[in-house]
Coordinates of C-alpha atoms in Angstrom, one line a residue:
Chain A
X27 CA 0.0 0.0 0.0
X28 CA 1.4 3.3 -1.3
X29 CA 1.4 6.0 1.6
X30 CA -0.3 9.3 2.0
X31 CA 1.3 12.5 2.4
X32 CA 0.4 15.8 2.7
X33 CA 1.9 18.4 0.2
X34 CA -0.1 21.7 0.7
X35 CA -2.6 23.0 2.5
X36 CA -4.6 26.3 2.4
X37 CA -7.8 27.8 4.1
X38 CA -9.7 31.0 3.9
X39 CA -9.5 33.5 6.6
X40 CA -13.0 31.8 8.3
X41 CA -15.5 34.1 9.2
X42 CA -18.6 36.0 7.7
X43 CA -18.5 36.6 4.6
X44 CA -21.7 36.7 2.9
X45 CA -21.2 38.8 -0.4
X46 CA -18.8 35.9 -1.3
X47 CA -19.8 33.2 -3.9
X48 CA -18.6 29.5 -3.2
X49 CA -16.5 29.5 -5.8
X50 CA -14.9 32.5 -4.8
X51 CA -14.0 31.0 -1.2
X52 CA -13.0 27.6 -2.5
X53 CA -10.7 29.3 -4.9
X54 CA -8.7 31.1 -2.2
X55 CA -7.9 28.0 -0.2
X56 CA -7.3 25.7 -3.0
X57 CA -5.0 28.0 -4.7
X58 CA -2.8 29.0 -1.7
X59 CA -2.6 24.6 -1.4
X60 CA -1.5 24.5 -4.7
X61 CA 0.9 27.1 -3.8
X62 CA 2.2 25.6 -0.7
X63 CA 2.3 22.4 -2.5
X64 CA 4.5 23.1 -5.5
X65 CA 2.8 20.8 -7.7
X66 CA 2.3 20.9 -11.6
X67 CA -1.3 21.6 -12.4
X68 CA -0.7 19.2 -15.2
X69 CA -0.4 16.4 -12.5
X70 CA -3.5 16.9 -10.5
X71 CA -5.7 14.0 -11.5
X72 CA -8.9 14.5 -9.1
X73 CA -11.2 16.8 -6.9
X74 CA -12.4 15.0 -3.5
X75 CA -14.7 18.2 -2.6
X76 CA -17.3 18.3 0.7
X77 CA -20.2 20.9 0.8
X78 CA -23.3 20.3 2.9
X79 CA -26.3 23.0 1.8
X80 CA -25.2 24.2 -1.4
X81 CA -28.7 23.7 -2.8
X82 CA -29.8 26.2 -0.2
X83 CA -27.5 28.7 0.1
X84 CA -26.4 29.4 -3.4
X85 CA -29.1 27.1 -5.4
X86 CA -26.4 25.3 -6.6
X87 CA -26.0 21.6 -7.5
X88 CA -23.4 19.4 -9.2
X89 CA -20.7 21.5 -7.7
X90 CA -18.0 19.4 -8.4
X91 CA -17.1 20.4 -11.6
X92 CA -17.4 24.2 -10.9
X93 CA -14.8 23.9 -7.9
X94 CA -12.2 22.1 -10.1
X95 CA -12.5 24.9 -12.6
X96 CA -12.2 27.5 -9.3
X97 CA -9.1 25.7 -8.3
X98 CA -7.7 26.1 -11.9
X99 CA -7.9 22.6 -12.4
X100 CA -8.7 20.5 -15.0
X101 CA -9.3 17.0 -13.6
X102 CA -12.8 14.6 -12.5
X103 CA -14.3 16.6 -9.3
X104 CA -16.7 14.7 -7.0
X105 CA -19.2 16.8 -4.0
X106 CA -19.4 14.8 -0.9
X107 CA -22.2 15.7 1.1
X108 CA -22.6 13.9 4.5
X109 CA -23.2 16.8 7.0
X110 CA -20.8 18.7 9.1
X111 CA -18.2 15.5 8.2
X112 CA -18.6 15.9 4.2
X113 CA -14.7 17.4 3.8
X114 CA -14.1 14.5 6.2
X115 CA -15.5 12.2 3.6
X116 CA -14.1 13.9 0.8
X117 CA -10.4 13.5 2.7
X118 CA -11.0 9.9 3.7
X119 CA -11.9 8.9 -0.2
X120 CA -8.6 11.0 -1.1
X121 CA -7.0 9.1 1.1
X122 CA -8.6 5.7 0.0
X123 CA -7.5 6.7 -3.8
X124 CA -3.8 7.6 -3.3
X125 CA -3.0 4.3 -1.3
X126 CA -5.0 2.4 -4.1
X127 CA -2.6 3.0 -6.5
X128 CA -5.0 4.7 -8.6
X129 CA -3.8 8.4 -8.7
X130 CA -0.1 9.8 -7.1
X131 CA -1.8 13.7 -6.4
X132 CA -5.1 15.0 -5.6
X133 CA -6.6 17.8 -4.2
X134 CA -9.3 17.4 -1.1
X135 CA -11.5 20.5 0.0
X136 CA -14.4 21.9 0.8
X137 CA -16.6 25.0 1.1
X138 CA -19.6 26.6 2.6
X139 CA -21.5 29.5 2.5
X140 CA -24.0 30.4 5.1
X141 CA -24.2 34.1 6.0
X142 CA -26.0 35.3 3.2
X143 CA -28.9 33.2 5.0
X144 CA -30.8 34.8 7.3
X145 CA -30.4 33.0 11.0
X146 CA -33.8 31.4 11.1
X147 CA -32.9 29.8 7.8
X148 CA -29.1 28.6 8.6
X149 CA -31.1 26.9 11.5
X150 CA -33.8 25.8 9.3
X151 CA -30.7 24.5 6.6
X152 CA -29.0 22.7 9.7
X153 CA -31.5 20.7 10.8
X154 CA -31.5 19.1 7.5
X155 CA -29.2 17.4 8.5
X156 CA -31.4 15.7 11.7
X157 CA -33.9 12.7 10.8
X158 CA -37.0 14.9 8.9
X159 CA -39.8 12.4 9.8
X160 CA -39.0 12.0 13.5
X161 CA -36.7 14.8 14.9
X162 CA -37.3 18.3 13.0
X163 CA -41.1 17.9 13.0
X164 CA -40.7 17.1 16.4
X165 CA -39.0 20.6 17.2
X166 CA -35.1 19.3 17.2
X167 CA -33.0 21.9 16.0
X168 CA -29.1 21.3 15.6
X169 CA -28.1 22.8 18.8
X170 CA -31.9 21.0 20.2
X171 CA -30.2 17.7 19.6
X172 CA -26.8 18.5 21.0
X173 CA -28.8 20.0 24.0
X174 CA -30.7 16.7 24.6
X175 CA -27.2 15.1 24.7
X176 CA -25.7 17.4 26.8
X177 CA -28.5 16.8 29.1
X178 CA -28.6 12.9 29.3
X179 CA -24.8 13.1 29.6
X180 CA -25.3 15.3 32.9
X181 CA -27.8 13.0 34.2
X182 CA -25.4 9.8 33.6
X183 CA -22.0 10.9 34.0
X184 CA -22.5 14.5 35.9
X185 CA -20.6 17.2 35.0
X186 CA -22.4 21.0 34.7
X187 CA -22.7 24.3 32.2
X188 CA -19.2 25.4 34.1
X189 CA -17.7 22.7 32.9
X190 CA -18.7 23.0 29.4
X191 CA -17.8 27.0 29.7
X192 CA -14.4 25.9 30.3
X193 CA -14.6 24.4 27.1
X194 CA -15.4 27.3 25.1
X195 CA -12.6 29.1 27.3
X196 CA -9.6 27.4 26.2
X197 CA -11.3 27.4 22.6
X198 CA -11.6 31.0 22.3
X199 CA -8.0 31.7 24.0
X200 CA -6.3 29.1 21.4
X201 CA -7.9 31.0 18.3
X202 CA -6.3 34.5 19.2
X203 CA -3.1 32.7 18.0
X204 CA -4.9 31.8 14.6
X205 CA -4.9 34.5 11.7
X206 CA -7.7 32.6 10.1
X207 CA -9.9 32.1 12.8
X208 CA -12.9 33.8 13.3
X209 CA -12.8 35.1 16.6
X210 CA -10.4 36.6 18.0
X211 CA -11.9 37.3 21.6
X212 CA -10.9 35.9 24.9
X213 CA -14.2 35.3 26.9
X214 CA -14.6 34.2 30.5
X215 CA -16.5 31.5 32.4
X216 CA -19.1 34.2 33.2
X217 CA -19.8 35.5 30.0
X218 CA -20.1 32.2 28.5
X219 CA -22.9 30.9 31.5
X220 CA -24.3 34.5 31.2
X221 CA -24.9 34.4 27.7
X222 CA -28.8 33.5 26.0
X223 CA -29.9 30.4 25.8
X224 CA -30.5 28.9 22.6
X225 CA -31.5 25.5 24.0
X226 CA -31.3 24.6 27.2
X227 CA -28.5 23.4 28.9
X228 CA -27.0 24.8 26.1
X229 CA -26.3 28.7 25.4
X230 CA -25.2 31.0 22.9
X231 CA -21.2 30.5 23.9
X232 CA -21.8 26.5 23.7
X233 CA -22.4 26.9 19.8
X234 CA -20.0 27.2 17.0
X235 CA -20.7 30.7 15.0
X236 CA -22.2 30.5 11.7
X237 CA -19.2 30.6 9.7
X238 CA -18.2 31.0 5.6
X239 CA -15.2 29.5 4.4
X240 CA -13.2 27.1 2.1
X241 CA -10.5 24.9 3.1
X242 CA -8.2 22.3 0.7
X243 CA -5.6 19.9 1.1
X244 CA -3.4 18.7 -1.6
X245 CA -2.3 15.3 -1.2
X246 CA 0.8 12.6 -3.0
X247 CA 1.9 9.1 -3.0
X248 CA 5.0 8.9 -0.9
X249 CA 6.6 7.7 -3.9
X250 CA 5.6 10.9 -6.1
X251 CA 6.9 13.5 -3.2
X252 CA 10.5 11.4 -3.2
X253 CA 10.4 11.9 -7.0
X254 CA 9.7 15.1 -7.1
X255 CA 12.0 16.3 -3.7
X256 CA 9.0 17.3 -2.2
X257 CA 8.7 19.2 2.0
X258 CA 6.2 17.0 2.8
X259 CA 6.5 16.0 6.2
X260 CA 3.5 15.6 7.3
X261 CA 2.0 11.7 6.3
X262 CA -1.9 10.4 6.8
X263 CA -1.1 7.0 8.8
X264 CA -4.2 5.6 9.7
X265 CA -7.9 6.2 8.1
X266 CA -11.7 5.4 10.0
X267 CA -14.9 5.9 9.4
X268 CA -18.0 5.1 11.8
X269 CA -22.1 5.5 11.2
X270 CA -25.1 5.2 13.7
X271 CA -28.4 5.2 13.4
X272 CA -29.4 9.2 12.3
X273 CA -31.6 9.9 14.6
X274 CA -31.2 10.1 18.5
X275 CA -34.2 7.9 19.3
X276 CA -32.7 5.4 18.1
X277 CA -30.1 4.8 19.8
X278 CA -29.2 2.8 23.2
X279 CA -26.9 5.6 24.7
X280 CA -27.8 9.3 24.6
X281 CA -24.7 10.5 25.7
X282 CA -22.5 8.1 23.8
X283 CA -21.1 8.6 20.1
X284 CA -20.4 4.8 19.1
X285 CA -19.6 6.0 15.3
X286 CA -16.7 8.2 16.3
X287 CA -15.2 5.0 18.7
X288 CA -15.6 2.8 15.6
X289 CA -14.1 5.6 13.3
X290 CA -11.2 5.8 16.1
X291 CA -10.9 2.8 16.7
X292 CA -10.0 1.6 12.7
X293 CA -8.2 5.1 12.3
X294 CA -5.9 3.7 15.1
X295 CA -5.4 0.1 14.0
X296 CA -4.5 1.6 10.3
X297 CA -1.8 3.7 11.8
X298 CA -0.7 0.9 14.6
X299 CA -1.1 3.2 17.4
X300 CA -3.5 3.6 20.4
X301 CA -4.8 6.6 22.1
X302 CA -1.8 6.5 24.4
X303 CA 0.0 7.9 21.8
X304 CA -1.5 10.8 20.6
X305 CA -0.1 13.9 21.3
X306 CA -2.7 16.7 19.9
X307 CA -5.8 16.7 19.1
X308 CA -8.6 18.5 16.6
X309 CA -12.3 17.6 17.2
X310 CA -15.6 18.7 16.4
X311 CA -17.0 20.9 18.8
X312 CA -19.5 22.2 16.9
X313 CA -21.3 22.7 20.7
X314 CA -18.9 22.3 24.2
X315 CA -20.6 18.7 24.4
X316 CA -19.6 17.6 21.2
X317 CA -15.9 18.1 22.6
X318 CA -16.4 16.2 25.4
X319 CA -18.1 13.6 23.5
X320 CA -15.4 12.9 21.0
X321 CA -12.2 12.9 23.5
X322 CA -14.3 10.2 25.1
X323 CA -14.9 8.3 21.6
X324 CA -11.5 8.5 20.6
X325 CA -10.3 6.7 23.8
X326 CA -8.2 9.9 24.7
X327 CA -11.0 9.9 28.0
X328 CA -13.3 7.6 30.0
X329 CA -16.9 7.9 29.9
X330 CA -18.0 10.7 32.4
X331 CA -13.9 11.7 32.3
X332 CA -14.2 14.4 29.5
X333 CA -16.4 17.4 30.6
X334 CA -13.8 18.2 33.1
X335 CA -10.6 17.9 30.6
X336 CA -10.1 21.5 30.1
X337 CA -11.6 23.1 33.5
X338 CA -8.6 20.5 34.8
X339 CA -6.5 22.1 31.9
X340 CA -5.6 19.0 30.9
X341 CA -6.9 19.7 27.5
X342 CA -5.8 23.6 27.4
X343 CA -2.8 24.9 25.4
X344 CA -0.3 24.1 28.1
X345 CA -1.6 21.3 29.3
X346 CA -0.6 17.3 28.5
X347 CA -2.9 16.8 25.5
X348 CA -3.8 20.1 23.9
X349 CA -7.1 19.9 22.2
X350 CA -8.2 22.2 19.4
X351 CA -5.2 24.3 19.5
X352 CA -6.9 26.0 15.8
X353 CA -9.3 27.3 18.6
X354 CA -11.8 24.8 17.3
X355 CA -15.2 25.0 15.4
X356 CA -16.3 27.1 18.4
X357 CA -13.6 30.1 17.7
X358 CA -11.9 29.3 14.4
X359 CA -15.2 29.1 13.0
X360 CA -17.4 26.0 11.5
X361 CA -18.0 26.5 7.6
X362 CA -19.4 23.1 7.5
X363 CA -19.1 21.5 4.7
X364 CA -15.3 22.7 4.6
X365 CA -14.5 21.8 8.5
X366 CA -13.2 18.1 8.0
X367 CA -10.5 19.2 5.7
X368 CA -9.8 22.4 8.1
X369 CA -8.8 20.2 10.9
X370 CA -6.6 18.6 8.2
X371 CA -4.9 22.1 7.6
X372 CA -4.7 23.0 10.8
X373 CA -3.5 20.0 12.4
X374 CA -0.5 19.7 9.4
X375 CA 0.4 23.0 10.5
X376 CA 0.6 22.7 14.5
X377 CA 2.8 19.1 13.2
X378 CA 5.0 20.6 10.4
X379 CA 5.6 23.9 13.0
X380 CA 4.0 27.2 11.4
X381 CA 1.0 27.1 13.2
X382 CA 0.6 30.2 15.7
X383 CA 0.0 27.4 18.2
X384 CA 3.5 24.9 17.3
X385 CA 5.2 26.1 19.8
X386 CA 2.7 24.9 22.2
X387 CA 3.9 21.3 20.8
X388 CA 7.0 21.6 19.8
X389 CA 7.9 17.8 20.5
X390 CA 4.1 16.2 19.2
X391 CA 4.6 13.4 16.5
X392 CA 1.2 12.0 16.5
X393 CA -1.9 14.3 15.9
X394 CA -5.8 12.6 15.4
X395 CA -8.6 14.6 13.6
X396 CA -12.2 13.9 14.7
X397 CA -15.1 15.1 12.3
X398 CA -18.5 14.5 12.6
X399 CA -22.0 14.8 11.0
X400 CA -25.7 15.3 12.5
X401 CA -25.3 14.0 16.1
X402 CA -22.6 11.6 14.8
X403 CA -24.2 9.6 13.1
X404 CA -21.6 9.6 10.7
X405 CA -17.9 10.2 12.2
X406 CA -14.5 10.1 10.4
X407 CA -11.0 10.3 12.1
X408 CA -7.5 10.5 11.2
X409 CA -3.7 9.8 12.2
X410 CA -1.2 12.7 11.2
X411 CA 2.4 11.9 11.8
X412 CA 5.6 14.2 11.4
X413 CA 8.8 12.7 10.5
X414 CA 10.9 14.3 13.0
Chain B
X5 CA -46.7 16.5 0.9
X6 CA -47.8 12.6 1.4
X7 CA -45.4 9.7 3.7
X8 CA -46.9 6.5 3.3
X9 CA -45.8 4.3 6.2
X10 CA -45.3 7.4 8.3
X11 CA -48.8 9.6 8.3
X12 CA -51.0 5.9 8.8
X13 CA -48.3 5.6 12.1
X14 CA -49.5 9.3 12.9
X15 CA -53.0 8.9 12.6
X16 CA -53.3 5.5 14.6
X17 CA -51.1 7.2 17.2
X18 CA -54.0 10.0 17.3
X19 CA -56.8 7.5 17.1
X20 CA -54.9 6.3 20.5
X21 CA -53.9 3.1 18.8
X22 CA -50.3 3.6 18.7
X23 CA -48.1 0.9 17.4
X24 CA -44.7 0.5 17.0
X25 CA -42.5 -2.3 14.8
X26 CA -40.9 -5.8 16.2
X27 CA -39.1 -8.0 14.5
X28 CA -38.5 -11.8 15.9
X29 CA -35.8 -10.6 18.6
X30 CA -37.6 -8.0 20.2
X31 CA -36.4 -5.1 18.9
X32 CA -38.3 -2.0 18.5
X33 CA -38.2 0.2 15.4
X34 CA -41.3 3.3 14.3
X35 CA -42.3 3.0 10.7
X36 CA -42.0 3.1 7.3
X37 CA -39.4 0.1 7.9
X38 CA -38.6 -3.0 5.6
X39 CA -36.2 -4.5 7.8
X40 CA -35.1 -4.3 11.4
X41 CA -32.6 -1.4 12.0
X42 CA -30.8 -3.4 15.0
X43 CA -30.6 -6.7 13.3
X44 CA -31.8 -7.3 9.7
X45 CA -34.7 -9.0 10.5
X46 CA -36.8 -8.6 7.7
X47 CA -40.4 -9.9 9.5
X48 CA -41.7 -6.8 11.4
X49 CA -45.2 -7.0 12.7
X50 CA -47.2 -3.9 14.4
X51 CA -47.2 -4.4 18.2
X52 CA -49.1 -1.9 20.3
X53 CA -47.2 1.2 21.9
X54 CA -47.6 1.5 25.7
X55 CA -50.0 3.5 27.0
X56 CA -46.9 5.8 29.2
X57 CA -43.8 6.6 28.2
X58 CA -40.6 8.2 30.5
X59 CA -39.4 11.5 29.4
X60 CA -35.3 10.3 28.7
X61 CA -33.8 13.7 27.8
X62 CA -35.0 17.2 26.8
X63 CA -34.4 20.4 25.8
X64 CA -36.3 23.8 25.8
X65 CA -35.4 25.4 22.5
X66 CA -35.3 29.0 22.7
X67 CA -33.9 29.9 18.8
X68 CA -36.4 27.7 16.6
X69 CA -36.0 27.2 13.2
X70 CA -38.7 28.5 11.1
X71 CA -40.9 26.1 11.5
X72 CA -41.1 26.2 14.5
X73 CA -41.4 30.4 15.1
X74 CA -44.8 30.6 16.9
X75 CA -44.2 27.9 19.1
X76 CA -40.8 28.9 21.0
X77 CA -40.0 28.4 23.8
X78 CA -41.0 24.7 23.3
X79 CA -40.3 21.3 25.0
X80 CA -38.8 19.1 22.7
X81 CA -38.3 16.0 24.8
X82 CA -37.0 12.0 23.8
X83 CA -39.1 9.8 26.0
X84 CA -39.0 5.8 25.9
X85 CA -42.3 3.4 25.5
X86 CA -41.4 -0.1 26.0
X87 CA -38.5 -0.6 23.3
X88 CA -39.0 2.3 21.3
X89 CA -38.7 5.6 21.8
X90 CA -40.6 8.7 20.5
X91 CA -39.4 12.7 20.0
X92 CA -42.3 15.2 20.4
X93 CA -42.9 18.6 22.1
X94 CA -44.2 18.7 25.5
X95 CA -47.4 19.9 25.8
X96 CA -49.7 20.9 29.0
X97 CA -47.0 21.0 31.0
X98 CA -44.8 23.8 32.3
X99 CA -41.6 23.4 31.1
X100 CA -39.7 23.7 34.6
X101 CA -41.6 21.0 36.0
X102 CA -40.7 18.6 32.8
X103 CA -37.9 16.7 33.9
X104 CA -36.0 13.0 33.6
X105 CA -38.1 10.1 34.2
X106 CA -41.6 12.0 33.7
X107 CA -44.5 9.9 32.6
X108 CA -46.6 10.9 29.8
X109 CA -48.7 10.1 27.3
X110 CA -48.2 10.0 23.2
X111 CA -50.9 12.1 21.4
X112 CA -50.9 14.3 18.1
X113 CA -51.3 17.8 17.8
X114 CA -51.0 20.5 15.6
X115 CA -47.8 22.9 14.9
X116 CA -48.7 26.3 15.2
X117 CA -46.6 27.5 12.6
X118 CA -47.0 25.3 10.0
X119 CA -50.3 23.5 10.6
X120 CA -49.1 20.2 10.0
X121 CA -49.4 17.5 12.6
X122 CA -46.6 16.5 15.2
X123 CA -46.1 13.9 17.7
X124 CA -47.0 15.2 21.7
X125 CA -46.1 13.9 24.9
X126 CA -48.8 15.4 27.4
X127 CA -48.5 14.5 31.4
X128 CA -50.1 10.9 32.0
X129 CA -52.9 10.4 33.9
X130 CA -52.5 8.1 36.5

């Protein structure tokens, strides 16, 4: 099996931006990866590309093709939709196609655009993403269902709001050392338990902000980068994806995310590590409780363990396992059809050094990135290492 | 719009004869279902849904989504009936007296906003 690494990368500055057309955005990042990768555009031989609500933000279908031709590319280009983990997707099959043997370079990416929606329909667009028939005519909105998580995890593990402010704490502080995030605000426990409600136990400094953005990876065979005397330190070691029943009802555990453990648990066995030996972490906290969900999926915690990781600054930028160092999906923002490959960026950075956060793991060898759709029901993960 | 499978499942539920799906092992699944989301099974037969339910988690939602505009705050509660459980808005109840392991009852009602019908958990009557 040929392996992965990781060429370029490039983002948007995340953030709103809602005079911008999807093409537009996905442009920027893929261009400054194809920059930062040093690639002929001759040798680029196909688009992996995630977007969730195209159809509703911009009207706009089949938009494979039109984000190859943004990227000034000239290659097959495949949309991956699969909620907030579609750049995931799109990665993982980018992945999946290099070690295959079946292309040397290809670019994965992805893009949304949300802010020229109005709020009520960004939260009407989001919770297509929930079960139709049996959550959203039942009243679940996105941060509904992550609230009735948040509270079943309370009632069987404990843990409270101050723990989950904590959370969006150590996010916020580790995004003021991120140029592209889009906050750059340090907040407080106060003004994050202070803050509205927008479902209860959840409020308005639980939630990621409604973000537009574009994000893009460009990846090689290991055998192409040695040909071609490529900086490419950065390799994908280990690949996993994991699904779950889509809608919350259905499931045994309320306050469990199985999909993410089984996405963890193949991403590790493909890379021949365990959880013991990961050294920084990106996961999707698209709400506080989503963070303390995944650490607990990817192994890195016990059940009932996480939602005191970072108010035991465990988790914060000096502690022993930094955890969204990018400031997260909280305070770098969740575009979220582009977030999986973000992580991607972001975590190649913080392992290759010229992240604004490196030096807060200068040594780290090992990084894992956890992306997830609806109330993971889909959840895909994956092993960065550095050659150091 | 029309959901075959799905609106008969509403309108038995409001005629108070509630079912759910089993297959052979026992496990519980709401309709329109070919096979068994737990196991496979592909013989499901309609079993009826208990009369009380236990409220599992909840949430009052505070920023609704359009659909929703002229009923926020709502209750939007998960509450389990035998082996199945059931998402629906709480209704006739205050919402800070709804809490974890309250009983109630599976009805249909109607969505303010957009007139179309919804599954409702109302207090049970002992």
């Amino acid at each position: 099996m040929t392996d992965v690494r990781i060429a370029g990368v490039g983002l948007t500055k995340f953030g709103s931006h809602p005079e911008r057309t999807g093409r537009d955005l996905f442009a920027e990042a893929a261009l400054a990866a194809r920059e930062d990768a040093g690639v002929s555009r001759d040798d680029y031989e196909e688009l992996f590309y995630g977007n969730f609500m195209g159809e509703l933000a911009e009207k706009q279908g089949h938009q494979g093709p039109i984000m190859a031709e943004a990227a000034g590319l000239d290659c097959p280009a495949t949309r991956y939709e699969q909620a907030c983990a579609s750049a995931g997707v799109a990665f993982r099959q980018a992945v999946a196609t290099i070690r295959s043997g079946a292309a040397d370079v290809v670019l994965a990416g992805g893009m949304e655009r949300m802010n020229n929606l109005g709020t009520a329909e960004v939260t009407q667009s989001l919770a297509i993403a929930a079960d139709e028939l049996f959550e959203v005519r039942a009243g679940v909105t996105f941060p509904g269902a992550y609230a009735l998580m948040a509270r079943a995890y309370f009632d069987a593990f404990g843990g409270d709001s101050e723990d989950l402010a904590h959370i969006a704490v150590k996010n916020h502080a580790n995004a003021m050392q991120n140029d592209y995030a889009q906050f750059h605000r340090e907040i407080t426990v106060d003004d994050a338990l202070e803050s509205p409600v927008v479902a209860d136990p959840l409020s308005l400094y639980d939630a990621c902000p409604i973000t537009d953005g574009a994000s893009a990876v460009v990846l090689v065979s290991d055998d192409y980068a040695e040909r071609h005397g490529l900086d490419a330190p950065v390799s994908v070691t280990g690949s996993g994806q994991g699904g779950d029943k889509a809608a919350l009802q259905d499931r045994p555990h309320l306050a469990r995310t199985p999909a993410a453990t089984k996405a963890a648990d193949a991403a590790y066995a493909d890379a021949g590590i365990g959880p013991d030996d990961v050294d920084v972490a990106e996961v999707h906290d698209c709400f506080t409780i989503a963070e303390v969900l995944a650490l607990e999926s990817l192994g890195l915690y016990d059940h009932g363990e996480g939602v005191g990781a970072a108010a035991r600054g465990e988790t914060t930028r000096d502690g022993d396992l930094p955890v969204n160092l990018s400031g997260g999906l909280k305070a770098k923002g969740h575009p979220v059809g582009a977030t999986g490959t973000a992580q991607v960026v972001e975590m190649t950075k913080l392992l290759r050094g010229d992240h604004g956060n490196s030096d807060a793991v200068p040594d780290a060898r090992v990084g894992v990135t956890h992306n997830a759709g609806g109330t993971v029901a889909s959840a895909v993960v994956h092993v960065l290492e550095v050659d150091r | 719009m029309t959901d075959t499978g799905y609106d008969e499942w509403l309108a038995a539920i409001a005629d108070g004869e509630g079912y759910y799906l089993a297959c052979p092992d026992g496990h519980g699944s709401l309709p329109p279902r070919r096979s068994c989301p737990h196991c496979g099974a592909a013989e499901l037969t309609e079993e009826p849904l208990p009369a009380a339910g236990e409220i599992r988690t909840f949430t009052e939602v505070h920023v609704p989504a359009p659909n929703f505009a002229d009923e926020a705050p709502y209750v939007t509660a998960v509450a389990s009936f035998g082996p199945v459980k059931l998402t629906g808005v709480v209704r006739d109840l205050p919402a800070d007296e709804v809490d974890l392991g309250t009983t109630v009852s599976v009805g249909v009602g109607e969505n303010a906003t957009t007139d179309e019908r919804l599954v409702v958990f109302r207090p049970a009557s002992e």
